[in-house]
Amino acid sequence: MQKTALTRRTLLLPAVVILLGLSIFPLLFSLALSFGDWGLGRGIPYEWRGLSNYAALLADGRYRNAAFNTVLYVVVTVSIQYVLGLALAWGLFLRPPGGRIFRVLFIFPMMLAPVAVGYMWRLMFQSRIGAANFFLAALGFEPVRWLSARWFAMSVVMMAEIWQWTPFMFLFLYAALMNVPTSPIDAALVDGASRFQVFRHIVLPMLMPISIAVIMLRAVEAVKILDTVYVITHGGPGNTTESLTMYGYNVGLQYFNLGYAAAIAYTLLLVVVAIAIPVIIFFKKEVSYT
Amino acid sequence: MIRLNSVQRWSLFVALVLWAIIVIFPLYWMVTTTFKLRADIYAGPALIPWVDFVPTLEHWARVVARYQQVTRAMANSAVAGLASAAAATFIGGMAGYGLTRFQYKLGFLRNRDIAFWILSNRVLPPIVLVLPIFIMFRTAGLVDSRAGLAIVYTMFNLPIAAWLMLEYFKQIPIDLDESAKVDGATYMQILTRIALPLARPGIIATFLVCLMFAWNEFIYALILTFSRAQTLPLVVAGQATQHGPQWWDIAVMATITIAPLLLVTILLGNRLIAGLTAGWGQ
C-alpha cells in the first residue's frame, strides 16, 4: 500500500512543482511589484509604495485609452466571431456538398501564428501595395491610408482577430451541434416546423450553455490581445490603438518601470478572473469524476 | 434530420464557398507576394501566376542567404517547441493519469479541485507572469536561451496538456485496470501495457496542440529573448516593425512560420479536430 501512495504522489508532483514555481510564485511576485517601485537596470532597490501605482492609473490617460481599446476589441471581435461561427456550424450541420473539406478549411486560421496573421492583414491593407486599395482603385475610389487613422487601424486589427478566431467558435459549436439529440428536431419537423423555427426554438436553446462557455473562453483570451496589434499598428498612430497588454509591455520592458507595469497587468488579471470564474463554475457542474 | 432541396443545398454551398474565399484570400495574397518581383508588387492586384505576374524565387533566395537569423530562429522554434511539447505532454499525462486513477487530498483540495486549479493557470494573462519570470531568469542566466524558452512553454502548455490527457484517460474504463490487478499486474504494467497504448491517439493530439501553441507563441519570446534564442514569430514581428518597406522579405519569413502548421492541418485535419474537441459538448 505504501508503494501505491508513492506512485500516487510522484504522478502529480512535477505538474504541481512547475505550476507553483513558474505560475503561482510569479503571480504573487507581480502583486508585490504592483505595490512598489523597482528600477531594474537603474540599480534602484525595491521600495514599498502602497497603492500609489494604482492611484496613478486612475489619472493616466494613456491607460484609460488602452483599457477602452481592449474592451472594444473584445466586445466587437468576440460577438462577430460568435455569430459567424454559429452560422458556419449550422451551415455544415445541414450537410452541404463538400462538407468535410469545408470543415478542415475553416479551421486553418486558428492554427496559424497570430503574428503571421497580423502581418498578412497588414499586407492586405498596406496603402501602396495592399489588396484592399487595389480593389478600391478598381471600383474608382481613392486609396485609403488605413493604418494612419485610428478607427481604420483598429478595424484592420479587428478583421484579423475575427478572421483568426471565428474558426474557434465554429469548431466547438459544430462539435456541440453534432451531439445535439436529433429526436426533438425530427419530432418538430414532423409537426410541420420550419427550419428556422427548429433552429430558433430547439437548437439554439440546447446550444445555450455551450455558447456561453465558448464566448467566455474567447473573451478571456481576447482580453490579452497583443500579437496582432503589435504587428499591424504597433499601437499607433501615436498610442491610439494600444491594448492593455501592449501598454504593460511598454511600461515594463521599454521604460523598465516594473511596479507600474505590474499594476497595469493586475488590473487586466482582475478582468480575466471576473470573466473566468463563471466559466469555471459552469465546467465544474458539467464534468463528473470517477 | 433536416433535409434540403437541391436549390437550398446549392445556395448553402455558395455561401460556404464565399467564406472559404475569405479564409484563403489573405493567405494567398501573402504567399503570392513572396513570388512577385518588386515591380509587380507595386503595379496592381496581380493575382494569378504566369498570367498577372511571372513568379520569381528572388526573395526566397535572398532571405535564405542573407538573414542568418531566420534559419537560427527556425531551429530555436523547433527545439523549444518540441522539447516543451514533449515535457508538457509527459508531465501533464502523469497528472491526468493520477487524477483519474487515484484519490487525492491536498489540504481541502480533492481531485476535481486539483484538476481545476491546474487548468485555471491557463487563463492567467502572460503579462502578469512574464515580468517576474524575466527577473527570475536574469538571476538564473536563462534569459535569451532555448532552455529558458522551453521551460516557460512547458509551464504555459501544462494546464491544457494535463486537461486533455485527463479527458483521454477518463475514457479508458477503470474495469480494465481492476481485472489486470486481479491477474497480478503491477501499476507499472497497467500503465505501460493498458493505459498508454489505449491513450496513444490522445497523446499524439495533446503533443500536437502543445507544439502548435509553443510554435505560435509571441509574448514570452518577446520579453525573454533578444538575439540568440529568438523564435520565428519574433523575427517576423521585429522585421515588420523595424523595416516596414521590405514587404517581400517579411512575407517570406511569415510564410515559413505558418507553413508547418498549414501542412499539419491539411494532413491531420479531421484527427486534429477530434483531438481538440475531445470530451466536448456531451
Coordinates of C-alpha atoms in Angstrom, one line a residue:
Chain A
M1 CA 0.0 0.0 0.0
Q2 CA 2.9 2.3 0.7
K3 CA 4.2 1.9 -2.8
T4 CA 0.8 3.0 -4.1
A5 CA 1.0 6.2 -2.1
L6 CA 4.4 6.9 -3.5
T7 CA 3.3 6.3 -7.1
R8 CA 0.3 8.5 -6.5
R9 CA 2.3 11.4 -5.3
T10 CA 5.0 11.1 -7.9
L11 CA 2.4 11.3 -10.7
L12 CA 1.2 14.7 -9.5
L13 CA 4.4 16.2 -8.2
P14 CA 6.1 17.5 -11.3
A15 CA 3.0 19.4 -12.5
V16 CA 2.4 20.9 -9.1
V17 CA 6.0 22.0 -8.7
I18 CA 6.2 23.6 -12.2
L19 CA 2.9 25.5 -11.7
L20 CA 3.9 26.6 -8.2
G21 CA 7.3 27.8 -9.3
L22 CA 6.5 29.4 -12.7
S23 CA 2.9 30.4 -12.3
I24 CA 1.8 30.9 -8.7
F25 CA 5.1 32.4 -7.5
P26 CA 5.4 34.9 -10.3
L27 CA 1.7 35.8 -9.7
L28 CA 2.5 36.8 -6.1
F29 CA 5.8 38.4 -7.1
S30 CA 3.8 40.6 -9.6
L31 CA 1.3 41.5 -6.8
A32 CA 4.2 42.7 -4.6
L33 CA 5.7 44.6 -7.6
S34 CA 2.4 46.3 -8.2
F35 CA 2.5 47.8 -4.7
G36 CA 6.0 49.2 -5.1
D37 CA 8.7 50.5 -7.3
W38 CA 11.7 48.7 -8.7
G39 CA 14.0 50.4 -11.2
L40 CA 15.5 47.3 -12.7
G41 CA 18.7 48.1 -14.6
R42 CA 18.9 51.5 -12.9
G43 CA 20.2 49.9 -9.6
I44 CA 17.2 51.1 -7.6
P45 CA 16.2 48.6 -4.9
Y46 CA 12.5 47.6 -4.4
E47 CA 10.6 50.1 -2.4
W48 CA 7.1 49.7 -1.0
R49 CA 4.8 52.4 -2.3
G50 CA 1.4 51.1 -1.2
L51 CA -1.4 51.9 -3.6
S52 CA 0.3 54.7 -5.4
N53 CA 0.7 52.8 -8.6
Y54 CA -3.0 52.0 -8.7
A55 CA -3.8 55.6 -7.8
A56 CA -1.6 56.8 -10.7
L57 CA -3.5 54.5 -13.1
L58 CA -6.7 56.5 -12.4
A59 CA -5.2 59.7 -13.7
D60 CA -3.4 58.1 -16.6
G61 CA -5.0 59.0 -19.9
R62 CA -2.9 56.5 -21.9
Y63 CA -4.0 53.7 -19.5
R64 CA -7.7 54.7 -19.9
N65 CA -7.3 54.7 -23.7
A66 CA -5.6 51.3 -23.7
A67 CA -8.4 49.9 -21.4
F68 CA -11.1 51.3 -23.6
N69 CA -9.4 49.9 -26.8
T70 CA -9.1 46.5 -25.1
V71 CA -12.8 46.4 -24.2
L72 CA -13.7 47.5 -27.7
Y73 CA -11.5 44.8 -29.3
V74 CA -13.1 42.1 -27.1
V75 CA -16.7 43.1 -27.5
V76 CA -16.6 43.7 -31.2
T77 CA -14.5 40.7 -32.2
V78 CA -15.9 38.1 -29.9
S79 CA -19.6 38.9 -30.8
I80 CA -18.9 38.8 -34.5
Q81 CA -16.8 35.6 -34.1
Y82 CA -19.8 34.0 -32.3
V83 CA -22.4 34.9 -34.9
L84 CA -20.2 33.9 -37.9
G85 CA -19.1 30.7 -36.1
L86 CA -22.6 29.7 -35.3
A87 CA -23.7 30.4 -38.9
L88 CA -20.9 28.2 -40.3
A89 CA -21.6 25.4 -37.8
W90 CA -25.3 25.4 -38.7
G91 CA -24.4 25.5 -42.4
L92 CA -22.2 22.4 -42.1
F93 CA -24.7 20.7 -39.8
L94 CA -27.2 20.8 -42.8
R95 CA -24.7 18.6 -44.7
P96 CA -23.8 20.6 -47.8
P97 CA -21.8 19.1 -50.6
G98 CA -18.1 19.1 -49.8
G99 CA -18.8 19.4 -46.0
R100 CA -15.6 17.5 -44.9
I101 CA -13.4 19.7 -47.0
F102 CA -15.0 22.9 -45.7
R103 CA -14.6 21.7 -42.1
V104 CA -10.9 21.4 -42.4
L105 CA -10.5 24.5 -44.5
F106 CA -12.5 26.6 -42.0
I107 CA -10.1 25.8 -39.1
F108 CA -6.9 26.9 -40.9
P109 CA -6.8 30.4 -39.5
M110 CA -6.8 29.4 -35.8
M111 CA -3.8 27.1 -36.4
L112 CA -1.5 29.9 -37.6
A113 CA 0.8 32.2 -35.6
P114 CA -1.1 35.3 -34.7
V115 CA 2.0 37.3 -35.6
A116 CA 1.9 36.0 -39.1
V117 CA -1.8 36.5 -39.3
G118 CA -1.3 40.1 -38.3
Y119 CA 1.3 40.5 -41.0
M120 CA -1.0 39.0 -43.6
W121 CA -3.7 41.6 -42.8
R122 CA -1.1 44.4 -42.6
L123 CA 0.0 43.4 -46.1
M124 CA -3.7 43.4 -47.3
F125 CA -4.3 46.9 -46.0
Q126 CA -0.9 48.4 -46.8
S127 CA -1.7 51.7 -48.6
R128 CA 0.5 51.3 -51.7
I129 CA 0.7 47.5 -52.3
G130 CA -2.3 46.2 -50.3
A131 CA -5.1 44.3 -52.0
A132 CA -7.7 46.5 -50.3
N133 CA -6.6 49.7 -52.0
F134 CA -6.1 47.9 -55.4
F135 CA -9.8 46.8 -55.2
L136 CA -10.9 50.3 -54.1
A137 CA -9.0 51.7 -57.1
A138 CA -10.6 49.2 -59.4
L139 CA -14.0 50.5 -58.2
G140 CA -12.9 54.0 -58.7
F141 CA -12.2 55.1 -55.1
E142 CA -9.2 57.0 -53.8
P143 CA -6.7 54.9 -51.9
V144 CA -7.1 54.9 -48.1
R145 CA -4.2 55.2 -45.7
W146 CA -5.7 52.5 -43.4
L147 CA -3.1 52.3 -40.8
S148 CA -2.6 56.1 -40.3
A149 CA -6.1 56.7 -39.0
R150 CA -7.1 55.3 -35.6
W151 CA -10.5 53.8 -36.4
F152 CA -9.4 52.3 -39.7
A153 CA -6.3 50.8 -38.0
M154 CA -8.4 49.3 -35.2
S155 CA -10.8 47.9 -37.8
V156 CA -7.9 46.1 -39.5
V157 CA -6.8 44.6 -36.2
M158 CA -10.4 43.5 -35.6
M159 CA -10.7 42.0 -39.0
A160 CA -7.5 40.0 -38.4
E161 CA -8.9 38.8 -35.0
I162 CA -12.2 37.9 -36.4
W163 CA -10.6 36.0 -39.3
Q164 CA -8.3 34.1 -37.0
W165 CA -10.7 33.1 -34.2
T166 CA -14.1 32.6 -35.9
P167 CA -12.8 29.1 -36.5
F168 CA -12.6 28.5 -32.8
M169 CA -16.3 29.3 -32.4
F170 CA -17.2 27.3 -35.4
L171 CA -15.2 24.2 -34.3
F172 CA -16.7 24.0 -30.8
L173 CA -20.2 25.0 -31.8
Y174 CA -20.1 22.4 -34.6
A175 CA -18.9 19.7 -32.2
A176 CA -21.7 20.6 -29.8
L177 CA -24.2 20.5 -32.7
M178 CA -23.2 17.0 -33.6
N179 CA -24.0 15.9 -30.1
V180 CA -27.5 17.5 -30.0
P181 CA -30.1 14.8 -29.7
T182 CA -31.9 14.5 -33.1
S183 CA -35.3 13.2 -31.8
P184 CA -36.7 16.7 -30.8
I185 CA -35.7 18.1 -34.1
D186 CA -37.3 15.2 -36.0
A187 CA -40.5 15.5 -33.9
A188 CA -40.7 19.2 -34.6
L189 CA -40.2 18.7 -38.3
V190 CA -43.0 16.1 -38.4
D191 CA -45.2 18.6 -36.7
G192 CA -44.5 21.0 -39.6
A193 CA -42.0 23.4 -38.0
S194 CA -39.8 25.3 -40.4
R195 CA -36.0 25.0 -40.4
F196 CA -35.8 28.5 -38.9
Q197 CA -38.2 27.6 -36.1
V198 CA -36.2 24.4 -35.4
F199 CA -33.0 26.4 -35.2
R200 CA -34.6 29.2 -33.1
H201 CA -36.7 27.2 -30.7
I202 CA -34.9 23.9 -30.4
V203 CA -31.3 24.0 -31.4
L204 CA -30.4 27.5 -30.1
P205 CA -31.7 26.8 -26.5
M206 CA -29.8 23.5 -26.5
L207 CA -26.6 25.3 -27.5
M208 CA -27.0 28.0 -24.9
P209 CA -24.7 26.6 -22.2
I210 CA -22.0 25.8 -24.8
S211 CA -22.5 29.2 -26.4
I212 CA -21.9 30.9 -23.1
A213 CA -18.8 28.8 -22.5
V214 CA -17.2 29.5 -25.9
I215 CA -17.9 33.2 -25.7
M216 CA -16.3 33.4 -22.2
L217 CA -13.3 31.3 -23.3
R218 CA -12.8 33.6 -26.3
A219 CA -13.2 36.7 -24.2
V220 CA -10.7 35.5 -21.6
E221 CA -8.1 35.0 -24.4
A222 CA -9.1 38.2 -26.4
V223 CA -8.6 40.5 -23.4
K224 CA -4.9 39.6 -23.5
I225 CA -4.7 40.8 -27.1
L226 CA -1.1 41.8 -28.1
D227 CA 0.3 40.0 -31.2
T228 CA -1.9 41.4 -33.9
V229 CA -1.8 44.9 -32.5
Y230 CA 1.9 44.8 -32.2
V231 CA 2.4 43.8 -35.8
I232 CA -0.4 45.7 -37.6
T233 CA -0.3 49.1 -35.8
H234 CA 2.4 48.8 -33.1
G235 CA -0.1 50.8 -31.0
G236 CA -0.1 53.6 -33.5
P237 CA -0.8 56.1 -34.8
G238 CA 0.6 57.6 -31.6
N239 CA -0.7 55.3 -28.9
T240 CA -4.3 55.4 -30.0
T241 CA -4.7 51.7 -30.8
E242 CA -2.7 50.3 -27.9
S243 CA -4.1 47.4 -25.9
L244 CA -3.6 46.9 -22.1
T245 CA -1.0 44.1 -22.6
M246 CA 0.9 46.2 -25.0
Y247 CA 0.9 49.2 -22.7
G248 CA 2.1 47.0 -19.8
Y249 CA 4.8 45.6 -22.0
N250 CA 5.9 49.1 -23.0
V251 CA 6.0 50.4 -19.4
G252 CA 7.7 47.3 -18.0
L253 CA 10.3 46.4 -20.7
Q254 CA 10.7 49.6 -22.7
Y255 CA 10.7 52.1 -19.8
F256 CA 11.7 49.5 -17.1
N257 CA 9.0 50.7 -14.7
L258 CA 8.2 47.3 -13.2
G259 CA 5.9 48.4 -10.4
Y260 CA 3.7 50.4 -12.7
A261 CA 3.7 47.7 -15.3
A262 CA 2.7 45.1 -12.7
A263 CA -0.2 47.3 -11.6
I264 CA -1.4 47.6 -15.2
A265 CA -1.1 43.8 -15.5
Y266 CA -3.0 43.2 -12.3
T267 CA -6.0 45.3 -13.5
L268 CA -6.0 43.0 -16.6
L269 CA -5.9 40.0 -14.3
L270 CA -9.0 41.2 -12.4
V271 CA -10.9 41.4 -15.7
V272 CA -9.8 37.9 -16.7
V273 CA -10.8 36.5 -13.3
A274 CA -14.2 38.2 -13.5
I275 CA -14.8 36.5 -16.9
A276 CA -13.2 33.2 -16.0
I277 CA -15.0 32.4 -12.7
P278 CA -18.4 31.8 -14.3
V279 CA -16.8 29.6 -16.9
I280 CA -15.0 27.5 -14.3
I281 CA -18.2 27.1 -12.3
F282 CA -20.0 26.1 -15.4
F283 CA -17.4 23.5 -16.3
K284 CA -17.3 22.2 -12.8
K285 CA -21.0 21.4 -13.0
E286 CA -20.7 19.7 -16.4
V287 CA -17.8 17.4 -15.5
S288 CA -18.1 14.4 -13.3
Y289 CA -15.3 12.4 -11.9
T290 CA -14.6 8.7 -11.1
Chain B
M1 CA -32.7 15.1 -39.9
I2 CA -33.3 18.3 -41.7
R3 CA -33.5 17.8 -45.5
L4 CA -32.8 20.5 -48.0
N5 CA -34.0 20.6 -51.6
S6 CA -31.3 21.0 -54.3
V7 CA -31.8 24.8 -54.6
Q8 CA -31.3 25.2 -50.9
R9 CA -28.3 22.8 -50.9
W10 CA -26.5 24.7 -53.6
S11 CA -27.2 28.1 -52.2
L12 CA -25.8 26.9 -48.9
F13 CA -22.8 25.6 -50.8
V14 CA -22.3 29.0 -52.5
A15 CA -22.4 30.8 -49.1
L16 CA -19.8 28.4 -47.7
V17 CA -17.6 28.9 -50.7
L18 CA -17.8 32.6 -50.1
W19 CA -16.5 32.1 -46.6
A20 CA -13.8 29.7 -47.9
I21 CA -12.6 32.5 -50.2
I22 CA -12.4 34.9 -47.2
V23 CA -10.3 32.3 -45.4
I24 CA -8.0 31.7 -48.3
F25 CA -7.6 35.1 -49.8
P26 CA -5.3 36.7 -47.2
L27 CA -3.1 33.6 -47.2
Y28 CA -3.0 33.6 -50.9
W29 CA -2.1 37.3 -51.1
M30 CA 0.8 36.9 -48.8
V31 CA 2.2 33.7 -50.3
T32 CA 1.9 35.1 -53.9
T33 CA 3.7 38.3 -52.7
T34 CA 6.7 36.2 -51.9
F35 CA 6.9 35.1 -55.6
K36 CA 6.4 38.5 -57.2
L37 CA 9.0 40.9 -58.4
R38 CA 9.0 44.3 -56.7
A39 CA 7.6 45.9 -59.9
D40 CA 4.7 43.5 -59.9
I41 CA 4.0 44.1 -56.2
Y42 CA 3.7 47.9 -56.8
A43 CA 1.9 47.6 -60.2
G44 CA -1.5 46.5 -59.1
P45 CA -3.5 43.5 -58.0
A46 CA -1.5 40.7 -59.5
L47 CA -3.4 37.5 -58.6
I48 CA -2.7 34.6 -61.0
P49 CA 0.9 33.4 -61.5
W50 CA 2.1 33.3 -65.2
V51 CA -0.9 35.5 -66.1
D52 CA -0.7 38.6 -64.0
F53 CA 3.0 38.2 -63.0
V54 CA 6.0 36.0 -63.6
P55 CA 6.9 34.1 -60.4
T56 CA 10.4 34.6 -59.1
L57 CA 12.4 32.9 -56.3
E58 CA 14.5 36.1 -55.8
H59 CA 13.0 36.9 -52.3
W60 CA 13.3 33.3 -51.1
A61 CA 16.9 33.1 -52.2
R62 CA 17.8 36.4 -50.5
V63 CA 16.1 35.6 -47.2
V64 CA 17.8 32.2 -47.0
A65 CA 21.2 33.6 -48.0
R66 CA 21.2 36.9 -46.1
Y67 CA 19.2 36.5 -43.0
Q68 CA 21.1 34.0 -40.8
Q69 CA 18.6 34.8 -38.0
V70 CA 15.8 33.1 -40.0
T71 CA 17.5 29.7 -40.0
R72 CA 18.5 30.1 -36.4
A73 CA 15.0 31.2 -35.5
M74 CA 13.6 28.0 -37.2
A75 CA 16.0 25.9 -35.1
N76 CA 15.0 27.8 -31.9
S77 CA 11.3 27.5 -32.6
A78 CA 11.7 23.8 -33.4
V79 CA 13.9 23.0 -30.3
A80 CA 11.8 25.0 -27.8
G81 CA 8.6 23.7 -29.3
L82 CA 9.4 20.0 -29.5
A83 CA 11.1 19.9 -26.1
S84 CA 8.3 21.8 -24.3
A85 CA 5.5 19.8 -26.1
A86 CA 7.2 16.6 -25.1
A87 CA 7.7 17.7 -21.5
A88 CA 4.2 19.2 -21.1
T89 CA 2.6 16.0 -22.6
F90 CA 4.6 13.8 -20.3
I91 CA 4.1 15.7 -17.1
G92 CA 0.5 16.6 -18.0
G93 CA -0.1 12.9 -18.8
M94 CA 1.3 11.8 -15.4
A95 CA -1.0 14.3 -13.7
G96 CA -4.0 13.3 -15.8
Y97 CA -3.4 9.6 -15.2
G98 CA -3.0 10.1 -11.5
L99 CA -6.2 12.2 -11.2
T100 CA -8.3 9.6 -13.0
R101 CA -6.9 6.6 -11.1
F102 CA -6.2 7.7 -7.5
Q103 CA -7.9 9.7 -4.8
Y104 CA -6.0 12.8 -3.8
K105 CA -6.4 15.2 -0.9
L106 CA -4.1 18.3 -0.8
G107 CA -5.5 20.2 2.2
F108 CA -9.1 20.7 1.3
L109 CA -8.5 20.1 -2.4
R110 CA -9.9 16.9 -3.9
N111 CA -9.3 15.5 -7.4
R112 CA -11.6 17.8 -9.3
D113 CA -10.4 20.9 -7.4
I114 CA -6.8 20.0 -8.3
A115 CA -7.8 19.5 -11.9
F116 CA -9.4 22.9 -12.0
W117 CA -6.6 24.5 -10.2
I118 CA -4.2 23.1 -12.9
L119 CA -6.5 24.3 -15.7
S120 CA -7.1 27.7 -14.2
N121 CA -3.4 28.6 -14.6
R122 CA -4.1 28.7 -18.3
V123 CA -6.3 31.8 -18.1
L124 CA -3.6 34.0 -16.3
P125 CA -2.5 36.8 -18.6
P126 CA 1.1 36.2 -19.6
I127 CA 1.9 39.9 -19.0
V128 CA 1.3 39.3 -15.2
L129 CA 3.7 36.4 -15.1
V130 CA 6.4 37.4 -17.5
L131 CA 7.8 40.4 -15.6
P132 CA 8.7 38.2 -12.5
I133 CA 9.8 35.4 -14.8
F134 CA 12.1 37.8 -16.6
I135 CA 13.7 38.8 -13.2
M136 CA 14.0 35.1 -12.2
F137 CA 15.6 34.1 -15.5
R138 CA 18.0 37.0 -15.3
T139 CA 19.2 35.7 -11.9
A140 CA 19.4 32.1 -13.2
G141 CA 21.1 33.1 -16.5
L142 CA 18.2 31.7 -18.6
V143 CA 17.3 34.9 -20.4
D144 CA 17.8 34.6 -24.2
S145 CA 18.3 30.8 -24.1
R146 CA 16.4 27.9 -25.7
A147 CA 16.3 26.1 -22.4
G148 CA 14.6 29.1 -20.8
L149 CA 12.0 29.3 -23.5
A150 CA 11.4 25.5 -23.3
I151 CA 10.9 25.8 -19.6
V152 CA 8.4 28.6 -19.9
Y153 CA 6.5 26.9 -22.7
T154 CA 6.3 23.7 -20.6
M155 CA 4.6 25.7 -17.9
F156 CA 2.4 27.5 -20.4
N157 CA 1.2 24.3 -22.0
L158 CA 0.9 22.2 -18.9
P159 CA -2.7 23.1 -18.0
I160 CA -4.0 22.3 -21.4
A161 CA -1.9 19.1 -21.7
A162 CA -3.0 17.9 -18.2
W163 CA -6.6 18.7 -19.1
L164 CA -6.6 16.9 -22.4
M165 CA -4.8 13.8 -21.1
L166 CA -7.2 13.6 -18.2
E167 CA -10.1 13.6 -20.7
Y168 CA -8.4 10.7 -22.6
F169 CA -7.6 8.6 -19.5
K170 CA -11.1 9.1 -18.2
Q171 CA -12.4 7.4 -21.3
I172 CA -10.4 4.2 -20.6
P173 CA -12.6 2.1 -18.4
I174 CA -11.3 1.6 -14.9
D175 CA -12.6 -2.0 -15.1
L176 CA -9.6 -2.8 -17.3
D177 CA -7.2 -1.8 -14.5
E178 CA -9.2 -3.8 -12.0
S179 CA -9.1 -7.0 -14.0
A180 CA -5.4 -6.6 -14.7
K181 CA -4.8 -6.1 -11.0
V182 CA -6.7 -9.3 -10.2
D183 CA -4.4 -11.1 -12.7
G184 CA -1.4 -9.8 -10.7
A185 CA -0.3 -6.9 -12.9
T186 CA 1.7 -4.1 -11.2
Y187 CA 0.8 -0.4 -11.5
M188 CA 3.7 0.0 -13.9
Q189 CA 2.5 -2.8 -16.1
I190 CA -1.1 -1.5 -16.1
L191 CA 0.3 1.9 -17.2
T192 CA 2.6 0.7 -19.9
R193 CA 0.5 -2.2 -21.2
I194 CA -3.0 -0.9 -20.9
A195 CA -3.3 2.8 -20.4
L196 CA -0.6 4.1 -22.6
P197 CA -1.4 2.1 -25.8
L198 CA -5.1 3.0 -25.4
A199 CA -4.4 6.6 -24.9
R200 CA -2.0 6.9 -27.9
P201 CA -4.2 8.9 -30.1
G202 CA -4.8 11.3 -27.2
I203 CA -1.1 11.6 -26.5
I204 CA -0.4 12.4 -30.2
A205 CA -3.2 15.0 -30.2
T206 CA -2.0 16.6 -27.0
F207 CA 1.6 16.8 -28.2
L208 CA 0.4 18.5 -31.5
V209 CA -1.7 21.0 -29.6
C210 CA 1.2 21.9 -27.3
L211 CA 3.6 22.1 -30.2
M212 CA 1.2 24.5 -32.0
F213 CA 0.9 26.8 -29.0
A214 CA 4.6 26.9 -28.5
W215 CA 5.4 27.4 -32.2
N216 CA 3.0 30.3 -32.4
E217 CA 3.7 31.9 -29.0
F218 CA 4.8 35.5 -29.0
I219 CA 4.8 37.5 -25.7
Y220 CA 7.1 35.2 -23.7
A221 CA 9.6 35.1 -26.5
L222 CA 9.3 38.9 -27.0
I223 CA 10.3 39.5 -23.4
L224 CA 12.6 36.6 -22.6
T225 CA 14.7 36.5 -25.8
F226 CA 16.5 39.3 -27.7
S227 CA 19.0 37.7 -30.1
R228 CA 20.4 34.2 -29.8
A229 CA 17.2 32.4 -28.8
Q230 CA 14.7 34.4 -31.0
T231 CA 11.9 32.4 -32.4
L232 CA 10.2 32.8 -35.8
P233 CA 7.2 34.9 -34.7
L234 CA 9.7 37.3 -33.1
V235 CA 11.8 37.6 -36.3
V236 CA 8.6 38.4 -38.3
A237 CA 7.4 40.9 -35.7
G238 CA 10.8 42.5 -35.4
Q239 CA 11.3 42.9 -39.1
A240 CA 7.8 44.1 -39.6
T241 CA 8.1 46.9 -37.1
Q242 CA 11.7 48.0 -37.9
H243 CA 11.9 47.6 -41.6
G244 CA 8.4 48.3 -42.8
P245 CA 9.1 48.6 -46.6
Q246 CA 10.7 45.2 -47.1
W247 CA 7.3 43.6 -47.5
W248 CA 8.5 40.7 -49.7
D249 CA 11.2 39.5 -47.4
I250 CA 9.0 39.6 -44.4
A251 CA 6.3 37.8 -46.3
V252 CA 8.8 35.0 -46.9
M253 CA 9.5 34.8 -43.2
A254 CA 5.8 34.8 -42.3
T255 CA 5.2 32.1 -44.9
I256 CA 8.0 30.0 -43.4
T257 CA 6.3 30.5 -39.9
I258 CA 2.9 29.3 -41.0
A259 CA 3.9 26.5 -43.5
P260 CA 4.4 23.7 -41.0
L261 CA 1.0 24.2 -39.4
L262 CA -0.8 24.5 -42.7
L263 CA 0.8 21.2 -43.6
V264 CA -0.1 19.5 -40.4
T265 CA -3.7 20.8 -40.7
I266 CA -4.0 19.5 -44.2
L267 CA -2.6 16.1 -43.4
L268 CA -4.2 15.5 -40.0
G269 CA -7.2 17.9 -40.3
N270 CA -10.0 15.6 -39.1
R271 CA -7.9 13.9 -36.4
L272 CA -6.8 17.2 -35.1
I273 CA -10.4 18.4 -34.9
A274 CA -11.3 15.2 -32.9
G275 CA -8.3 15.9 -30.6
L276 CA -9.2 19.5 -30.0
T277 CA -12.8 18.8 -29.2
A278 CA -12.2 15.7 -27.1
G279 CA -14.8 15.4 -24.3
W280 CA -16.7 18.5 -25.6
G281 CA -20.4 19.0 -25.5
Q282 CA -21.6 15.6 -24.3

